[in-house]
Short mmCIF file of C-alpha atoms in Angstrom, two decimals:
data_model
loop_
_atom_site.label_atom_id
_atom_site.label_comp_id
_atom_site.label_asym_id
_atom_site.label_seq_id
_atom_site.Cartn_x
_atom_site.Cartn_y
_atom_site.Cartn_z
CA MET A 11 -0.62 -7.82 -23.05
CA THR A 12 -3.28 -9.24 -20.74
CA ILE A 13 -4.48 -7.56 -17.58
CA ASP A 14 -4.14 -9.66 -14.43
CA THR A 15 -7.63 -8.96 -13.09
CA VAL A 16 -7.14 -11.34 -10.15
CA HIS A 17 -4.36 -9.32 -8.57
CA PHE A 18 -5.34 -5.84 -9.83
CA THR A 19 -6.16 -3.66 -6.81
CA PRO A 20 -6.54 -0.08 -8.07
CA ILE A 21 -8.35 1.33 -5.00
CA ALA A 22 -5.87 0.01 -2.42
CA ALA A 23 -2.99 1.04 -4.69
CA LEU A 24 -4.36 4.56 -5.10
CA PHE A 25 -5.04 4.95 -1.38
CA GLY A 26 -1.61 3.58 -0.44
CA GLY A 27 -0.06 5.92 -3.00
CA LEU A 28 -1.89 8.88 -1.46
CA LEU A 29 -0.42 7.94 1.94
CA ILE A 30 3.07 7.72 0.45
CA GLY A 31 2.63 11.05 -1.31
CA ALA A 32 1.20 12.70 1.80
CA ALA A 33 4.18 11.51 3.83
CA ALA A 34 6.56 12.93 1.21
CA ALA A 35 4.65 16.22 1.03
CA LEU A 36 4.56 16.73 4.80
CA PHE A 37 8.19 15.70 5.10
CA MET A 38 9.18 18.53 2.76
CA LEU A 39 6.80 21.06 4.34
CA ILE A 40 7.69 20.22 7.96
CA ASN A 41 11.31 19.04 7.79
CA GLY A 42 12.36 20.60 4.49
CA ARG A 43 13.67 17.30 3.17
CA ILE A 44 13.12 14.98 0.22
CA ALA A 45 11.64 11.65 1.36
CA GLY A 46 14.01 9.56 -0.74
CA VAL A 47 14.70 6.30 1.05
CA SER A 48 18.01 5.48 -0.67
CA GLY A 49 19.29 9.03 -0.10
CA ILE A 50 18.25 9.02 3.55
CA MET A 51 19.96 5.65 4.09
CA GLY A 52 23.04 6.66 2.12
CA GLY A 53 23.46 9.75 4.28
CA LEU A 54 23.85 7.49 7.32
CA LEU A 55 26.98 5.97 5.81
CA ARG A 56 28.77 9.31 5.78
CA PRO A 57 27.47 10.90 8.96
CA VAL A 58 27.42 14.66 9.29
CA ALA A 59 26.95 16.12 12.78
CA GLY A 60 23.32 17.07 13.45
CA ASN A 61 22.20 15.33 10.29
CA THR A 62 21.96 11.74 11.40
CA LEU A 63 19.24 11.33 14.01
CA TRP A 64 16.36 12.32 11.72
CA ARG A 65 17.64 9.80 9.16
CA PHE A 66 17.58 7.01 11.74
CA ALA A 67 14.10 8.13 12.81
CA PHE A 68 12.77 7.92 9.22
CA VAL A 69 14.30 4.47 8.73
CA PHE A 70 12.91 3.38 12.10
CA GLY A 71 9.46 4.59 11.02
CA LEU A 72 9.64 2.38 7.92
CA LEU A 73 10.70 -0.61 10.04
CA LEU A 74 7.93 0.13 12.53
CA ALA A 75 5.16 0.41 9.91
CA PRO A 76 4.52 -3.34 9.47
CA VAL A 77 4.68 -3.86 13.25
CA LEU A 78 2.06 -1.17 13.85
CA TYR A 79 -0.07 -2.36 10.94
CA GLY A 80 0.14 -5.93 12.21
CA ALA A 81 -1.00 -4.85 15.68
CA PHE A 82 -4.36 -3.70 14.32
CA ALA A 83 -4.92 -5.79 11.22
CA THR A 84 -3.52 -8.75 9.37
CA LEU A 85 -0.64 -7.77 7.10
CA PRO A 86 -1.44 -8.17 3.40
CA GLU A 87 0.14 -11.10 1.63
CA ILE A 88 3.89 -10.85 1.13
CA GLN A 89 5.16 -13.20 -1.54
CA LEU A 90 8.91 -13.29 -2.07
CA ASP A 91 9.95 -16.19 -4.29
CA SER A 92 13.52 -15.16 -5.11
CA GLY A 93 16.33 -17.41 -3.93
CA TYR A 94 19.20 -16.13 -1.81
CA PRO A 95 21.78 -15.71 -4.62
CA MET A 96 19.24 -13.69 -6.61
CA LEU A 97 18.34 -11.56 -3.58
CA ILE A 98 22.01 -10.79 -2.94
CA VAL A 99 22.72 -9.81 -6.55
CA ALA A 100 19.52 -7.75 -6.70
CA GLY A 101 20.28 -6.04 -3.38
CA LEU A 102 23.81 -5.12 -4.45
CA LEU A 103 22.53 -3.67 -7.74
CA VAL A 104 19.80 -1.69 -5.98
CA GLY A 105 22.26 -0.39 -3.37
CA ILE A 106 24.92 0.69 -5.85
CA GLY A 107 22.48 1.85 -8.53
CA THR A 108 20.36 4.05 -6.29
CA ARG A 109 23.41 5.79 -4.84
CA TYR A 110 25.13 6.19 -8.21
CA GLY A 111 21.90 7.44 -9.80
CA ALA A 112 21.12 9.56 -6.71
CA GLY A 113 17.63 8.25 -6.08
CA CYS A 114 15.10 5.45 -6.17
CA THR A 115 11.35 4.93 -6.54
CA SER A 116 10.66 7.42 -3.75
CA GLY A 117 13.28 10.15 -4.33
CA HIS A 118 13.10 10.23 -8.14
CA GLY A 119 9.75 8.49 -8.73
CA ILE A 120 7.50 10.24 -6.21
CA CYS A 121 9.31 13.38 -5.03
CA GLY A 122 11.23 14.14 -8.24
CA ILE A 123 8.30 13.79 -10.63
CA SER A 124 6.16 15.84 -8.22
CA ARG A 125 8.60 18.74 -8.49
CA LEU A 126 8.76 18.19 -12.28
CA SER A 127 12.51 17.55 -12.17
CA PRO A 128 13.65 16.50 -15.67
CA ARG A 129 16.45 14.48 -14.06
CA SER A 130 14.01 12.48 -11.98
CA ILE A 131 11.58 11.95 -14.86
CA VAL A 132 14.42 10.50 -16.94
CA ALA A 133 15.66 8.38 -14.01
CA THR A 134 12.17 7.01 -13.33
CA LEU A 135 11.59 6.11 -16.98
CA LEU A 136 14.99 4.41 -17.09
CA PHE A 137 14.57 2.27 -13.98
CA MET A 138 11.00 1.34 -14.96
CA VAL A 139 12.10 0.26 -18.43
CA ALA A 140 15.17 -1.55 -17.04
CA GLY A 141 12.96 -3.35 -14.50
CA MET A 142 10.47 -4.36 -17.18
CA ALA A 143 13.25 -5.50 -19.52
CA THR A 144 14.80 -7.56 -16.72
CA VAL A 145 11.52 -9.29 -15.90
CA PHE A 146 10.90 -9.86 -19.61
CA ALA A 147 14.35 -11.41 -20.06
CA LEU A 148 14.01 -13.60 -16.98
CA ARG A 149 10.46 -14.81 -17.47
CA HIS A 150 9.93 -14.80 -21.20
CA LEU A 151 13.39 -15.31 -22.69
CA LEU A 152 15.00 -17.51 -20.05
CA GLY A 153 11.79 -19.03 -18.71
CA VAL A 154 12.75 -18.33 -15.09
CA THR A 155 9.75 -17.63 -12.86
CA SER A 156 11.51 -17.78 -9.51
CA ALA A 157 15.23 -18.04 -8.89
CA MET B 12 11.00 17.98 16.90
CA ASN B 13 12.15 17.28 13.35
CA VAL B 14 13.28 13.83 14.54
CA PHE B 15 9.76 13.09 15.72
CA PHE B 16 8.26 14.17 12.40
CA SER B 17 10.86 12.07 10.57
CA LEU B 18 9.63 9.06 12.49
CA VAL B 19 6.00 9.89 11.66
CA ALA B 20 6.84 10.46 7.99
CA GLY B 21 8.69 7.14 7.79
CA LEU B 22 5.79 5.41 9.50
CA VAL B 23 3.10 6.87 7.20
CA PHE B 24 5.33 6.20 4.19
CA GLY B 25 5.72 2.58 5.30
CA LEU B 26 1.99 2.15 5.91
CA GLY B 27 1.41 3.49 2.40
CA LEU B 28 3.83 0.92 1.00
CA ILE B 29 1.96 -1.87 2.82
CA VAL B 30 -1.56 -0.69 1.87
CA SER B 31 -0.61 -0.08 -1.76
CA GLY B 32 0.92 -3.52 -2.29
CA MET B 33 4.39 -2.10 -3.00
CA ALA B 34 5.77 -4.11 -0.08
CA ASN B 35 4.77 -7.35 -1.81
CA PRO B 36 7.60 -8.26 -4.24
CA ALA B 37 5.37 -10.60 -6.25
CA LYS B 38 2.97 -7.73 -6.92
CA VAL B 39 5.78 -5.42 -8.03
CA LEU B 40 7.05 -8.09 -10.42
CA GLY B 41 3.47 -8.48 -11.69
CA PHE B 42 3.59 -4.79 -12.64
CA LEU B 43 7.01 -5.07 -14.30
CA ASP B 44 5.88 -8.14 -16.29
CA VAL B 45 4.16 -6.24 -19.09
CA ALA B 46 4.36 -9.20 -21.47
CA GLY B 47 2.74 -11.61 -19.05
CA ALA B 48 -0.40 -11.27 -16.93
CA TRP B 49 0.09 -7.57 -16.24
CA ASP B 50 -1.01 -6.11 -12.90
CA PRO B 51 -1.25 -2.32 -13.43
CA SER B 52 -1.80 -1.62 -9.69
CA LEU B 53 1.61 -0.03 -9.19
CA ALA B 54 0.78 2.66 -11.74
CA PHE B 55 -2.04 3.70 -9.39
CA VAL B 56 0.43 3.89 -6.51
CA MET B 57 2.50 6.31 -8.57
CA ILE B 58 -0.59 8.34 -9.55
CA GLY B 59 -1.74 8.64 -5.93
CA GLY B 60 1.76 9.34 -4.65
CA ILE B 61 2.55 11.99 -7.23
CA ALA B 62 -0.87 13.64 -6.84
CA ALA B 63 -0.47 14.03 -3.06
CA ALA B 64 3.22 14.97 -3.17
CA SER B 65 2.67 17.53 -5.96
CA ILE B 66 0.34 19.52 -3.70
CA GLY B 67 2.95 19.54 -0.96
CA PHE B 68 5.78 20.57 -3.29
CA PHE B 69 3.57 23.26 -4.86
CA PHE B 70 3.24 24.96 -1.47
CA ALA B 71 6.83 24.18 -0.47
CA ARG B 72 8.13 26.01 -3.53
CA LYS B 73 6.55 29.25 -2.33
CA ARG B 74 8.37 29.05 0.99
CA THR B 75 11.92 29.78 1.97
CA GLN B 76 11.88 27.60 5.06
CA SER B 77 9.88 24.70 6.44
CA TRP B 78 7.06 24.92 8.99
CA LEU B 79 9.66 24.12 11.66
CA GLY B 80 11.90 26.93 10.37
CA LEU B 81 14.35 24.52 8.75
CA PRO B 82 15.87 25.17 5.31
CA LEU B 83 13.93 23.67 2.40
CA GLN B 84 16.51 21.39 0.83
CA MET B 85 15.44 20.89 -2.76
CA PRO B 86 17.96 18.94 -4.84
CA ALA B 87 20.12 21.32 -6.84
CA ALA B 88 21.45 18.88 -9.45
CA ARG B 89 20.08 19.42 -12.95
CA ASP B 90 22.39 17.44 -15.21
CA ILE B 91 21.17 14.35 -16.95
CA ASP B 92 24.57 12.73 -16.93
CA ARG B 93 26.19 9.31 -17.20
CA ARG B 94 25.87 8.73 -13.44
CA LEU B 95 22.11 9.28 -13.48
CA VAL B 96 21.60 7.05 -16.51
CA LEU B 97 23.88 4.19 -15.44
CA GLY B 98 22.78 4.30 -11.81
CA SER B 99 19.10 4.23 -12.72
CA LEU B 100 19.63 1.36 -15.15
CA LEU B 101 21.52 -0.68 -12.52
CA PHE B 102 18.80 0.04 -9.99
CA GLY B 103 16.11 -0.98 -12.48
CA ILE B 104 17.83 -4.29 -13.22
CA GLY B 105 18.12 -5.05 -9.50
CA TRP B 106 14.49 -4.02 -8.98
CA GLY B 107 13.41 -6.35 -11.80
CA LEU B 108 15.38 -9.28 -10.39
CA ALA B 109 13.63 -9.38 -7.00
CA GLY B 110 10.80 -6.83 -7.10
CA ILE B 111 12.18 -4.90 -4.13
CA CYS B 112 13.25 -1.23 -3.94
CA PRO B 113 14.75 0.51 -0.88
CA GLY B 114 11.57 1.54 0.99
CA PRO B 115 9.84 -1.85 0.75
CA ALA B 116 13.14 -3.54 1.68
CA LEU B 117 12.98 -1.85 5.09
CA VAL B 118 9.27 -2.67 5.47
CA LEU B 119 10.07 -6.34 4.78
CA VAL B 120 12.75 -6.25 7.49
CA GLY B 121 10.22 -4.76 9.91
CA ALA B 122 7.74 -7.46 8.98
CA GLY B 123 10.33 -10.08 9.94
CA VAL B 124 10.73 -11.49 6.43
CA VAL B 125 14.14 -13.19 6.52
CA LYS B 126 14.64 -13.00 2.75
CA GLY B 127 13.83 -9.30 2.94
CA GLY B 128 16.61 -8.97 5.52
CA VAL B 129 19.08 -10.66 3.20
CA PHE B 130 18.11 -8.28 0.39
CA ALA B 131 18.37 -5.28 2.73
CA LEU B 132 21.85 -6.33 3.91
CA ALA B 133 23.03 -6.78 0.32
CA MET B 134 21.55 -3.37 -0.54
CA LEU B 135 23.35 -1.78 2.42
CA LEU B 136 26.58 -3.47 1.31
CA GLY B 137 26.05 -2.01 -2.16
CA MET B 138 25.65 1.45 -0.64
CA VAL B 139 28.81 0.96 1.47
CA LEU B 140 30.73 -0.16 -1.63
CA PHE B 141 29.57 3.00 -3.39
CA GLU B 142 30.77 5.15 -0.48
CA LEU B 143 34.13 3.37 -0.45
CA ALA B 144 34.54 3.85 -4.18
CA GLU B 145 33.85 7.58 -3.87
CA PRO B 146 35.56 8.88 -0.75
CA GLY B 147 34.62 12.52 -0.27
CA GLY B 148 32.75 12.73 -3.54
CA ARG B 149 29.07 13.28 -4.28
CA GLN B 150 28.41 15.77 -1.50
CA PRO B 151 25.48 18.06 -2.18
CA PRO B 152 26.61 21.65 -2.85
CA ALA B 153 25.33 22.92 0.50
CA ALA B 154 27.35 20.41 2.47
CA SER B 155 30.54 20.48 0.41
CA ALA B 156 31.76 23.89 1.55
CA ALA B 157 35.23 23.88 3.04
CA ALA B 158 33.77 25.04 6.34
CA ASN B 159 32.07 21.69 6.78
CA PRO B 160 34.30 18.91 8.06
CA PRO B 161 33.63 15.88 5.82
CA ALA B 162 32.85 12.89 8.02
CA LYS B 163 32.85 12.39 11.74
#
């Protein structure tokens, strides 16, 4: 293992993480809800009266974030090399997997670990390891760097 | 009121994803590539996120309702079952293929990244397929009571 010192940005990562965690903390304290993006989106697909508007608002906030950021500063680099077939397969897997496993990086990873949920700790370890294994297989076994 | 705070929470969450580098798929893949030139930044996102959220959940646990007087809806599920394991593995494989998870997918759409939009649409389709495969299932205990009509 070698550390990629060129791209390593611990301070920005820590600060961004604090913002994410603060949003999740306040969301629970103010609205009484878990800030899990896949769960919030999934709930929109089976609408329950009085339980839909806040979901749209949260999603809208996420969509608005880069617009607001871009109005005051230059957005950090976004590099997305994947081709369309890969993006479609990946999107389908993320959509199905997060609903079947009842959470994603935010719901299980941030909120779940913060409440010391054994379920979420297991889920987070599993999707981290699966993600690392997938990148290993693609890049180091198949030699694919962007597809 | 809770709709307004939802918007603010989504906004701050999204800004955090941008600042941290989570909204840059190449950076996420750099973290997942432990055998290559490893970029450990994302671990610091998790550390910061969990540190801040833990404080919030610590105080939330002592309460019966939220600051707005809404019920505190902590997930009730405790089982580490096949669904959790298989779902998380599928998600992890998809995450490793493109370096995008649900929150950043929406940020990419907001940033006008066309490829991010394609990913987000495929993700939404995946979620729809899941709903179609499980009509009426997977309701949280609080919402599954017979008194609640299922879908509108």
